[in-house]
């Protein structure tokens, strides 16, 4: 074992595509005001790496532990920041605040076969194969990063399947803050 | 804006003054350039952008797929250039009647002030380095610098200060050298090489620093055992550091990102106002400075 596990929550990051086929990537619109995460943090922000759900009208919002997770945000469509120079300025959207208008489109991976690298609160070999929920946290507006993790210690869930430990022996091992490989369980595709 | 008139300097309108002593001091040599990467700019502002690379490689067994990773964007660091100006006027009558031409000293004197302004403000980056937040939301010298791939302020943090603030000694000097060896880059898992170049101290610590860096024997031992860290760094006195106990250590210039941009070189120009018959000499310069990366500088703030 190299470095001990350190808490570095960065949300869900694509690790393996589906076999040798590229993961299915789709776009989803968002709206303002955005739906709040169910059972999660009150923030309405959405960042790359966040899991998202779809509201009744089909708009994406950051998923909480009680939502049906449909995908993982891997980006936003390229458009100018609407709050800078009336949407014609030099700064592009790389993070969605709860009030960003016009709300940009989310680019997401919605594929039950895709695998993601995510930090767990804790992970043991015996917990591999289990189904768990995410642990929601407000995204970081400074770094424009997700702070979501998975809640393994909290018991069985319905959102993600644990495939294994991220095989990075120099900086990852079973135990607290282990990074796990997970798959979506409730994406629309796959 | 009023100019200088005769009544304020009556002595200068009689013969017999030998010397105006205030203008005879020797000026200090420029210092901040030793500690800052100095550059010129041709824009309204300069901007740096931080990002980080991938994590450590993952073990990949036969027939298993190669895992993917990505670069992570970081923060922007902006340097807005600020203008600094000053003007001094003399009445027409002053120049006409004066016996000593002190008005000719304006350019030289303002140049002195211009250089001192730069020195004081640049040193303030270090003087306020434990208080004023920089681009990453914490002070320049902090135990809590977040890393781009570190999970934010609640995640992996990195320090560029001694864990316990310590007065300058052989032991604390070595502790800081060790601290510099253990830094990670913004991934939090890749060590970086920093070659520490200089111990930077306020005037009050000049001789303590020299003793630590230049003595053949350890100055803190009775039998003067070999000083194995002799010459590890140079020792530099920065006359504009305000706290007599705070001390700093810096890496080679190529290994740190403490920057100073000169947008407009210090220049003087004169002007005559016919309405009031005032002779003006004004000066101006524009510069900016700051930190684009705390790595490469270390400090401690003992009480």
Short mmCIF file of C-alpha atoms in Angstrom, two decimals:
data_model
loop_
_atom_site.label_atom_id
_atom_site.label_comp_id
_atom_site.label_asym_id
_atom_site.label_seq_id
_atom_site.Cartn_x
_atom_site.Cartn_y
_atom_site.Cartn_z
CA UNK A 1 0.00 0.00 0.00
CA UNK A 2 1.33 3.41 -0.97
CA UNK A 3 -0.30 6.51 0.40
CA UNK A 4 -3.09 6.12 2.89
CA UNK A 5 -6.60 6.88 1.68
CA UNK A 6 -7.33 10.57 1.93
CA UNK A 7 -10.76 12.14 1.62
CA UNK A 8 -10.90 13.80 -1.79
CA UNK A 9 -14.57 13.77 -2.82
CA UNK A 10 -14.84 14.63 -6.52
CA UNK A 11 -18.18 13.10 -7.42
CA UNK A 12 -18.53 10.38 -10.04
CA UNK A 13 -15.79 10.26 -12.66
CA UNK A 14 -15.93 8.03 -15.73
CA UNK A 15 -13.49 5.16 -15.31
CA UNK A 16 -14.47 2.48 -17.80
CA UNK A 17 -16.80 2.74 -20.77
CA UNK A 18 -19.20 -0.12 -21.41
CA UNK A 19 -16.96 -2.98 -22.41
CA UNK A 20 -15.20 -1.69 -25.50
CA UNK A 21 -18.13 0.38 -26.59
CA UNK A 22 -18.32 4.04 -25.73
CA UNK A 23 -20.83 4.87 -23.00
CA UNK A 24 -24.14 6.30 -24.07
CA UNK A 25 -23.97 10.04 -23.61
CA UNK A 26 -27.13 12.12 -23.78
CA UNK A 27 -28.10 15.71 -23.17
CA UNK A 28 -30.80 16.86 -20.78
CA UNK A 29 -32.26 20.32 -20.36
CA UNK A 30 -32.32 22.05 -17.00
CA UNK A 31 -34.59 24.76 -15.72
CA UNK A 32 -34.83 27.46 -13.08
CA UNK A 33 -35.79 27.15 -10.34
CA UNK A 34 -34.20 23.77 -10.28
CA UNK A 35 -35.72 20.87 -8.39
CA UNK A 36 -34.01 20.29 -5.06
CA UNK A 37 -32.28 17.00 -4.35
CA UNK A 38 -34.55 14.65 -2.47
CA UNK A 39 -33.09 13.74 0.88
CA UNK A 40 -29.89 15.61 0.06
CA UNK A 41 -28.28 18.99 0.45
CA UNK A 42 -30.48 22.07 -0.04
CA UNK A 43 -28.17 23.59 -2.66
CA UNK A 44 -29.67 23.75 -6.14
CA UNK A 45 -26.25 23.85 -7.81
CA UNK A 46 -25.09 21.25 -10.27
CA UNK A 47 -21.47 20.41 -11.13
CA UNK A 48 -19.54 18.03 -13.33
CA UNK A 49 -19.39 14.73 -11.48
CA UNK A 50 -22.80 15.06 -9.86
CA UNK A 51 -25.41 12.36 -10.23
CA UNK A 52 -28.65 13.76 -11.62
CA UNK A 53 -32.29 12.85 -11.69
CA UNK A 54 -35.09 14.07 -13.94
CA UNK A 55 -38.11 15.94 -12.65
CA UNK A 56 -41.65 15.39 -13.90
CA UNK A 57 -41.09 17.79 -16.78
CA UNK A 58 -37.88 16.10 -17.88
CA UNK A 59 -35.44 18.68 -16.49
CA UNK A 60 -32.25 17.47 -14.85
CA UNK A 61 -31.36 18.32 -11.26
CA UNK A 62 -28.74 17.14 -8.78
CA UNK A 63 -29.88 13.85 -7.30
CA UNK A 64 -30.11 13.15 -3.61
CA UNK A 65 -30.10 9.76 -1.90
CA UNK A 66 -33.87 9.46 -2.33
CA UNK A 67 -33.98 10.28 -6.02
CA UNK A 68 -33.96 7.96 -9.00
CA UNK A 69 -30.52 8.59 -10.48
CA UNK A 70 -30.63 8.80 -14.28
CA UNK A 71 -27.09 9.81 -15.11
CA UNK A 72 -23.80 11.48 -14.24
CA UNK A 73 -22.93 14.99 -15.40
CA UNK A 74 -19.78 15.03 -17.51
CA UNK A 75 -20.20 18.56 -18.86
CA UNK A 76 -22.50 21.34 -20.00
CA UNK A 77 -23.20 22.54 -23.49
CA UNK A 78 -20.77 25.28 -24.42
CA UNK A 79 -22.39 28.65 -23.95
CA UNK A 80 -21.49 32.00 -22.47
CA UNK A 81 -22.17 32.71 -18.84
CA UNK A 82 -25.55 34.48 -18.88
CA UNK A 83 -24.68 36.77 -15.98
CA UNK A 84 -21.66 38.25 -17.75
CA UNK A 85 -22.27 40.86 -20.45
CA UNK A 86 -25.80 39.66 -21.06
CA UNK A 87 -24.68 36.20 -22.10
CA UNK A 88 -22.23 37.51 -24.66
CA UNK A 89 -19.12 37.69 -22.53
CA UNK A 90 -15.93 35.67 -22.64
CA UNK A 91 -16.75 33.32 -19.78
CA UNK A 92 -18.38 29.98 -20.45
CA UNK A 93 -20.58 27.96 -18.18
CA UNK A 94 -18.75 25.22 -16.34
CA UNK A 95 -21.01 25.08 -13.31
CA UNK A 96 -24.72 25.60 -12.74
CA UNK A 97 -25.80 27.73 -9.84
CA UNK A 98 -29.35 27.41 -8.66
CA UNK A 99 -30.29 30.60 -10.44
CA UNK A 100 -28.34 30.39 -13.71
CA UNK A 101 -30.60 31.49 -16.55
CA UNK A 102 -30.98 30.55 -19.29
CA UNK A 103 -30.28 27.13 -17.87
CA UNK A 104 -27.83 25.24 -20.07
CA UNK A 105 -28.11 21.67 -21.20
CA UNK A 106 -26.44 18.96 -19.20
CA UNK A 107 -24.23 16.45 -21.01
CA UNK A 108 -24.49 13.21 -19.09
CA UNK A 109 -23.62 9.56 -19.15
CA UNK A 110 -26.82 7.57 -18.80
CA UNK A 111 -25.71 4.02 -19.17
CA UNK A 112 -26.02 1.24 -16.65
CA UNK A 113 -22.93 -0.39 -18.14
CA UNK A 114 -20.63 2.57 -17.64
CA UNK A 115 -18.38 2.49 -14.60
CA UNK A 116 -17.41 5.42 -12.43
CA UNK A 117 -14.69 6.16 -9.92
CA UNK A 118 -16.21 7.57 -6.72
CA UNK A 119 -15.17 7.96 -3.13
CA UNK A 120 -16.94 5.83 -0.54
CA UNK A 121 -17.27 6.60 3.14
CA UNK A 122 -15.82 3.15 3.70
CA UNK A 123 -15.42 0.00 1.67
CA UNK A 124 -14.43 -3.60 2.36
CA UNK A 125 -14.10 -6.57 0.05
CA UNK A 126 -17.30 -8.02 1.53
CA UNK A 127 -19.24 -4.93 0.42
CA UNK A 128 -18.34 -5.35 -3.23
CA UNK A 129 -21.42 -6.29 -5.18
CA UNK A 130 -23.71 -4.41 -2.88
CA UNK A 131 -26.19 -1.75 -3.91
CA UNK A 132 -25.86 1.60 -2.24
CA UNK A 133 -27.06 5.19 -2.42
CA UNK A 134 -25.05 8.34 -2.87
CA UNK A 135 -24.21 10.75 -0.08
CA UNK A 136 -25.17 14.17 -1.31
CA UNK A 137 -23.23 17.35 -0.65
CA UNK A 138 -23.40 20.80 -2.15
CA UNK A 139 -21.03 21.12 -5.09
CA UNK A 140 -18.01 23.39 -4.68
CA UNK A 141 -18.74 26.65 -6.53
CA UNK A 142 -15.10 27.78 -6.31
CA UNK A 143 -13.59 24.72 -7.92
CA UNK A 144 -16.80 23.90 -9.85
CA UNK A 145 -16.57 20.32 -8.68
CA UNK A 146 -18.95 17.74 -7.33
CA UNK A 147 -18.57 16.69 -3.73
CA UNK A 148 -20.84 13.67 -3.89
CA UNK A 149 -19.69 10.31 -2.56
CA UNK A 150 -21.39 6.97 -1.96
CA UNK A 151 -22.76 5.93 1.37
CA UNK A 152 -21.64 2.35 1.89
CA UNK A 153 -21.70 2.38 5.67
CA UNK A 154 -25.33 3.46 5.59
CA UNK A 155 -26.43 0.08 4.26
CA UNK A 156 -28.25 -1.14 1.19
CA UNK A 157 -29.59 1.28 -1.38
CA UNK A 158 -30.95 1.34 -4.91
CA UNK A 159 -28.87 3.85 -6.87
CA UNK A 160 -25.44 2.31 -7.50
CA UNK A 161 -23.88 -1.13 -7.69
CA UNK A 162 -20.38 -1.51 -6.28
CA UNK A 163 -18.24 -3.31 -8.83
CA UNK A 164 -14.98 -3.21 -6.93
CA UNK A 165 -12.11 -1.17 -5.60
CA UNK A 166 -10.33 1.25 -7.93
CA UNK A 167 -7.17 -0.70 -8.57
CA UNK A 168 -4.70 2.02 -7.73
CA UNK A 169 -2.38 0.36 -5.23
CA UNK A 170 -0.23 3.46 -4.84
CA UNK A 171 -2.99 5.60 -3.40
CA UNK A 172 -6.10 3.50 -2.75
CA UNK A 173 -7.02 0.60 -0.49
CA UNK A 174 -10.05 -0.85 1.24
CA UNK A 175 -11.10 1.11 4.28
CA UNK A 176 -12.19 4.65 5.03
CA UNK A 177 -12.34 6.96 1.99
CA UNK A 178 -11.67 4.13 -0.43
CA UNK A 179 -12.40 4.87 -4.04
CA UNK A 180 -14.85 2.44 -5.57
CA UNK A 181 -15.90 1.45 -9.07
CA UNK A 182 -19.67 1.76 -9.37
CA UNK A 183 -22.39 1.41 -11.97
CA UNK A 184 -25.70 3.17 -12.22
CA UNK A 185 -28.68 0.98 -11.38
CA UNK A 186 -31.52 3.18 -12.56
CA UNK A 187 -30.31 4.86 -15.73
CA UNK A 188 -32.79 4.85 -18.59
CA UNK A 189 -30.33 3.11 -20.90
CA UNK A 190 -28.37 -0.06 -20.50
CA UNK B 1 -4.34 71.26 -6.23
CA UNK B 2 -1.93 73.70 -4.73
CA UNK B 3 1.72 74.08 -5.54
CA UNK B 4 4.63 74.92 -3.24
CA UNK B 5 4.94 78.66 -2.65
CA UNK B 6 7.69 80.91 -1.36
CA UNK B 7 6.39 81.40 2.17
CA UNK B 8 6.84 77.73 3.02
CA UNK B 9 10.57 77.77 2.28
CA UNK B 10 11.65 81.30 3.17
CA UNK B 11 15.20 80.22 4.00
CA UNK B 12 15.78 79.27 0.39
CA UNK B 13 15.35 82.84 -0.74
CA UNK B 14 18.46 84.09 1.09
CA UNK B 15 22.01 83.21 0.14
CA UNK B 16 23.99 81.12 2.62
CA UNK B 17 22.28 77.69 2.77
CA UNK B 18 25.03 75.14 2.32
CA UNK B 19 23.08 71.92 1.88
CA UNK B 20 19.55 70.61 1.88
CA UNK B 21 20.24 67.48 3.88
CA UNK B 22 17.05 65.64 3.18
CA UNK B 23 18.13 64.94 -0.37
CA UNK B 24 21.54 63.50 0.46
CA UNK B 25 20.60 60.04 1.72
CA UNK B 26 21.76 56.97 -0.11
CA UNK B 27 18.95 54.95 -1.52
CA UNK B 28 18.61 51.25 -0.81
CA UNK B 29 19.21 48.87 -3.64
CA UNK B 30 16.08 47.34 -5.18
CA UNK B 31 15.18 44.16 -3.34
CA UNK B 32 11.82 42.73 -4.32
CA UNK B 33 13.11 41.55 -7.70
CA UNK B 34 15.13 38.98 -5.82
CA UNK B 35 11.94 37.37 -4.51
CA UNK B 36 9.48 37.94 -7.34
CA UNK B 37 9.42 36.74 -10.92
CA UNK B 38 9.32 40.08 -12.68
CA UNK B 39 7.74 40.47 -16.09
CA UNK B 40 6.31 43.18 -18.27
CA UNK B 41 2.77 43.32 -19.54
CA UNK B 42 1.10 44.87 -22.53
CA UNK B 43 -2.51 44.35 -21.42
CA UNK B 44 -5.04 45.74 -19.00
CA UNK B 45 -4.54 42.65 -16.88
CA UNK B 46 -2.72 39.35 -16.87
CA UNK B 47 -4.28 36.07 -16.02
CA UNK B 48 -2.94 32.65 -15.06
CA UNK B 49 -4.97 29.50 -15.05
CA UNK B 50 -4.40 26.45 -12.90
CA UNK B 51 -5.21 22.89 -13.81
CA UNK B 52 -3.95 19.53 -12.80
CA UNK B 53 -3.16 16.24 -14.43
CA UNK B 54 -4.08 12.67 -13.72
CA UNK B 55 -3.73 10.50 -10.63
CA UNK B 56 -1.40 7.56 -10.19
CA UNK B 57 -1.55 4.66 -12.61
CA UNK B 58 -3.85 1.78 -11.93
CA UNK B 59 -2.92 -1.85 -11.94
CA UNK B 60 -4.37 -3.44 -15.08
CA UNK B 61 -4.37 -7.21 -15.33
CA UNK B 62 -4.57 -9.35 -18.44
CA UNK B 63 -7.56 -8.72 -20.66
CA UNK B 64 -8.87 -6.01 -18.40
CA UNK B 65 -9.60 -2.65 -19.83
CA UNK B 66 -7.42 0.38 -19.43
CA UNK B 67 -9.05 2.77 -16.95
CA UNK B 68 -9.49 6.39 -17.90
CA UNK B 69 -8.77 9.58 -16.05
CA UNK B 70 -8.92 13.25 -16.96
CA UNK B 71 -7.31 16.59 -16.37
CA UNK B 72 -9.12 18.71 -13.80
CA UNK B 73 -9.62 22.45 -14.26
CA UNK B 74 -8.58 24.70 -11.43
CA UNK B 75 -8.80 28.38 -10.63
CA UNK B 76 -7.98 31.56 -12.50
CA UNK B 77 -5.56 34.03 -11.02
CA UNK B 78 -5.85 37.56 -12.27
CA UNK B 79 -3.43 40.45 -11.99
CA UNK B 80 -5.18 43.79 -12.49
CA UNK B 81 -2.58 46.47 -13.05
CA UNK B 82 -2.88 49.46 -10.75
CA UNK B 83 -1.63 52.96 -11.49
CA UNK B 84 0.40 54.91 -8.97
CA UNK B 85 0.99 58.61 -9.53
CA UNK B 86 2.17 61.76 -7.79
CA UNK B 87 2.81 65.38 -8.79
CA UNK B 88 4.65 68.28 -7.21
CA UNK B 89 4.21 71.89 -8.29
CA UNK B 90 6.20 75.02 -7.64
CA UNK B 91 4.85 78.48 -8.13
CA UNK B 92 6.43 80.58 -10.85
CA UNK B 93 7.60 83.03 -8.21
CA UNK B 94 9.34 80.30 -6.23
CA UNK B 95 11.40 79.24 -9.20
CA UNK B 96 12.06 82.80 -10.26
CA UNK B 97 13.31 83.92 -6.85
CA UNK B 98 14.76 80.80 -5.26
CA UNK B 99 18.48 80.66 -4.48
CA UNK B 100 18.64 76.88 -4.32
CA UNK B 101 17.01 75.02 -7.17
CA UNK B 102 15.26 72.35 -5.14
CA UNK B 103 12.58 72.16 -7.83
CA UNK B 104 15.13 70.34 -9.96
CA UNK B 105 15.18 67.52 -7.40
CA UNK B 106 11.59 66.54 -8.02
CA UNK B 107 12.28 63.88 -10.61
CA UNK B 108 14.99 62.23 -8.58
CA UNK B 109 12.93 62.39 -5.42
CA UNK B 110 9.82 60.97 -7.01
CA UNK B 111 11.90 58.21 -8.53
CA UNK B 112 13.07 57.35 -5.03
CA UNK B 113 9.46 57.27 -3.83
CA UNK B 114 8.38 55.24 -6.81
CA UNK B 115 10.95 52.58 -6.06
CA UNK B 116 10.06 52.61 -2.38
CA UNK B 117 6.36 52.28 -3.20
CA UNK B 118 7.11 49.17 -5.20
CA UNK B 119 9.23 47.73 -2.42
CA UNK B 120 6.71 48.36 0.34
CA UNK B 121 3.73 47.04 -1.60
CA UNK B 122 5.54 43.96 -2.84
CA UNK B 123 6.76 43.19 0.67
CA UNK B 124 3.19 43.49 1.91
CA UNK B 125 2.36 40.32 0.02
CA UNK B 126 4.61 38.61 2.54
CA UNK B 127 3.83 40.89 5.49
CA UNK B 128 0.13 40.14 5.10
CA UNK B 129 0.81 36.64 3.90
CA UNK B 130 -0.74 35.03 6.94
CA UNK B 131 -3.92 37.12 6.74
CA UNK B 132 -4.91 38.11 3.22
CA UNK B 133 -6.50 35.38 1.17
CA UNK B 134 -5.08 34.54 -2.23
CA UNK B 135 -6.64 32.80 -5.22
CA UNK B 136 -7.45 29.58 -3.38
CA UNK B 137 -9.42 31.27 -0.61
CA UNK B 138 -6.81 30.96 2.13
CA UNK B 139 -3.79 33.12 2.98
CA UNK B 140 -0.58 32.81 1.00
CA UNK B 141 0.99 31.11 4.02
CA UNK B 142 -1.51 28.63 5.32
CA UNK B 143 -1.76 25.09 6.62
CA UNK B 144 -5.00 24.65 4.67
CA UNK B 145 -4.37 25.10 0.96
CA UNK B 146 -6.95 23.04 -0.93
CA UNK B 147 -5.79 20.98 -3.89
CA UNK B 148 -7.56 20.92 -7.24
CA UNK B 149 -8.06 17.17 -6.98
CA UNK B 150 -8.14 17.25 -3.22
CA UNK B 151 -11.86 17.51 -2.64
CA UNK B 152 -12.01 21.15 -1.60
CA UNK B 153 -11.67 22.80 1.78
CA UNK B 154 -12.98 19.74 3.61
CA UNK B 155 -10.74 17.36 1.71
CA UNK B 156 -7.00 16.99 1.35
CA UNK B 157 -5.18 20.14 2.39
CA UNK B 158 -1.57 21.12 2.08
CA UNK B 159 0.56 23.39 4.19
CA UNK B 160 3.36 25.80 3.43
CA UNK B 161 3.87 26.81 7.06
CA UNK B 162 5.58 25.03 9.90
CA UNK B 163 3.12 22.95 11.88
CA UNK B 164 4.11 24.86 15.01
CA UNK B 165 5.17 28.46 14.44
CA UNK B 166 8.83 28.59 15.37
CA UNK B 167 11.42 31.28 15.80
CA UNK B 168 14.37 30.98 13.47
CA UNK B 169 16.81 28.34 14.66
CA UNK B 170 18.82 25.50 13.19
CA UNK B 171 16.00 23.12 14.07
CA UNK B 172 13.18 25.18 12.59
CA UNK B 173 15.29 25.95 9.53
CA UNK B 174 15.70 22.24 8.94
CA UNK B 175 12.01 21.61 9.59
CA UNK B 176 11.19 24.02 6.81
CA UNK B 177 13.60 22.34 4.42
CA UNK B 178 11.90 19.05 5.22
CA UNK B 179 8.46 20.57 4.68
CA UNK B 180 9.59 21.70 1.24
CA UNK B 181 10.57 18.16 0.35
CA UNK B 182 7.15 16.74 1.09
CA UNK B 183 4.88 18.84 -1.08
CA UNK B 184 2.45 17.32 -3.56
CA UNK B 185 1.23 18.83 -6.78
CA UNK B 186 -2.47 19.57 -7.22
CA UNK B 187 -3.32 15.90 -7.69
CA UNK B 188 -2.43 15.31 -4.06
CA UNK B 189 -0.52 12.12 -4.91
CA UNK B 190 2.49 13.29 -6.93
CA UNK B 191 5.50 14.76 -5.13
CA UNK B 192 7.21 17.78 -6.57
CA UNK B 193 10.85 18.79 -6.48
CA UNK B 194 11.53 22.15 -4.94
CA UNK B 195 15.09 23.36 -4.65
CA UNK B 196 15.08 25.82 -1.80
CA UNK B 197 17.28 28.74 -2.64
CA UNK B 198 16.98 31.41 0.01
CA UNK B 199 16.19 32.02 3.61
CA UNK B 200 14.48 35.40 3.75
CA UNK B 201 14.43 37.30 7.01
CA UNK B 202 13.61 40.75 8.37
CA UNK B 203 16.55 42.94 9.44
CA UNK B 204 16.17 41.85 13.05
CA UNK B 205 17.08 38.27 12.15
CA UNK B 206 19.99 39.04 9.85
CA UNK B 207 22.71 37.62 12.05
CA UNK B 208 20.71 34.67 13.32
CA UNK B 209 20.15 33.73 9.69
CA UNK B 210 23.80 34.19 8.77
CA UNK B 211 24.86 32.05 11.69
CA UNK B 212 22.54 29.22 10.64
CA UNK B 213 23.37 29.31 6.97
CA UNK B 214 27.04 30.20 7.04
CA UNK B 215 28.52 28.66 10.20
CA UNK B 216 30.74 25.62 9.83
CA UNK B 217 29.60 24.38 13.26
CA UNK B 218 26.08 24.30 14.59
CA UNK B 219 25.65 27.53 16.51
CA UNK B 220 23.15 25.91 18.88
CA UNK B 221 25.48 23.23 20.24
CA UNK B 222 28.20 23.63 22.85
CA UNK B 223 30.70 21.47 20.98
CA UNK B 224 29.87 23.01 17.61
CA UNK B 225 29.08 19.78 15.78
CA UNK B 226 29.19 20.01 12.01
CA UNK B 227 26.50 22.19 10.53
CA UNK B 228 25.30 19.85 7.79
CA UNK B 229 22.81 22.37 6.47
CA UNK B 230 25.47 25.01 5.99
CA UNK B 231 24.99 26.63 2.61
CA UNK B 232 21.72 24.80 1.90
CA UNK B 233 20.26 28.18 1.07
CA UNK B 234 21.48 31.71 0.91
CA UNK B 235 20.40 34.15 3.58
CA UNK B 236 18.68 37.30 2.38
CA UNK B 237 17.60 40.26 4.44
CA UNK B 238 14.49 41.97 3.13
CA UNK B 239 14.41 45.39 4.70
CA UNK B 240 10.71 45.86 4.13
CA UNK B 241 9.51 42.88 6.14
CA UNK B 242 7.68 44.29 9.11
CA UNK B 243 7.40 41.53 11.65
CA UNK B 244 10.73 41.01 13.44
CA UNK B 245 10.05 37.30 14.01
CA UNK B 246 8.42 36.02 10.84
CA UNK B 247 10.78 34.34 8.40
CA UNK B 248 10.43 32.82 4.97
CA UNK B 249 12.06 30.38 2.61
CA UNK B 250 11.85 30.48 -1.16
CA UNK B 251 12.65 28.12 -3.99
CA UNK B 252 14.46 28.86 -7.20
CA UNK B 253 12.58 31.48 -9.19
CA UNK B 254 11.75 28.97 -11.89
CA UNK B 255 10.03 26.84 -9.25
CA UNK B 256 7.71 29.40 -7.73
CA UNK B 257 4.91 31.58 -9.06
CA UNK B 258 5.19 34.76 -7.06
CA UNK B 259 4.89 37.31 -9.81
CA UNK B 260 5.22 40.99 -10.50
CA UNK B 261 4.08 42.61 -13.72
CA UNK B 262 5.25 46.02 -14.80
CA UNK B 263 2.67 47.56 -17.08
CA UNK B 264 4.05 51.08 -17.26
CA UNK B 265 7.61 51.87 -16.36
CA UNK B 266 8.10 54.72 -13.90
CA UNK B 267 8.26 57.96 -15.86
CA UNK B 268 8.28 61.66 -15.11
CA UNK B 269 6.92 64.50 -17.15
CA UNK B 270 6.60 68.22 -16.57
CA UNK B 271 3.84 70.64 -17.30
CA UNK B 272 3.33 74.37 -16.97
CA UNK B 273 -0.06 75.69 -15.98
CA UNK B 274 -0.36 79.20 -17.49
CA UNK B 275 -3.44 80.17 -15.59
CA UNK B 276 -1.71 79.90 -12.21
CA UNK B 277 1.82 79.99 -13.58
CA UNK B 278 2.66 76.79 -11.76
CA UNK B 279 5.39 74.44 -12.83
CA UNK B 280 4.35 70.84 -12.31
CA UNK B 281 6.37 67.65 -12.39
CA UNK B 282 4.41 64.45 -12.21
CA UNK B 283 5.27 60.81 -12.22
CA UNK B 284 3.37 57.63 -12.93
CA UNK B 285 3.85 53.91 -13.04
CA UNK B 286 1.58 50.89 -13.20
CA UNK B 287 2.19 47.44 -11.91
CA UNK B 288 0.56 44.43 -10.31
CA UNK B 289 1.81 41.54 -8.30
CA UNK B 290 0.56 38.43 -6.57
CA UNK B 291 0.75 34.69 -6.27
CA UNK B 292 -0.29 32.17 -8.89
CA UNK B 293 0.84 29.20 -6.81
CA UNK B 294 1.81 29.08 -3.14
CA UNK B 295 4.15 26.15 -3.71
CA UNK B 296 7.73 27.31 -3.66
CA UNK B 297 7.40 29.65 -0.70
CA UNK B 298 7.24 28.69 2.95
CA UNK B 299 6.98 30.71 6.13
CA UNK B 300 6.31 30.68 9.82
CA UNK B 301 4.84 33.30 12.12
CA UNK B 302 6.05 32.82 15.68
CA UNK B 303 4.90 35.23 18.38
#
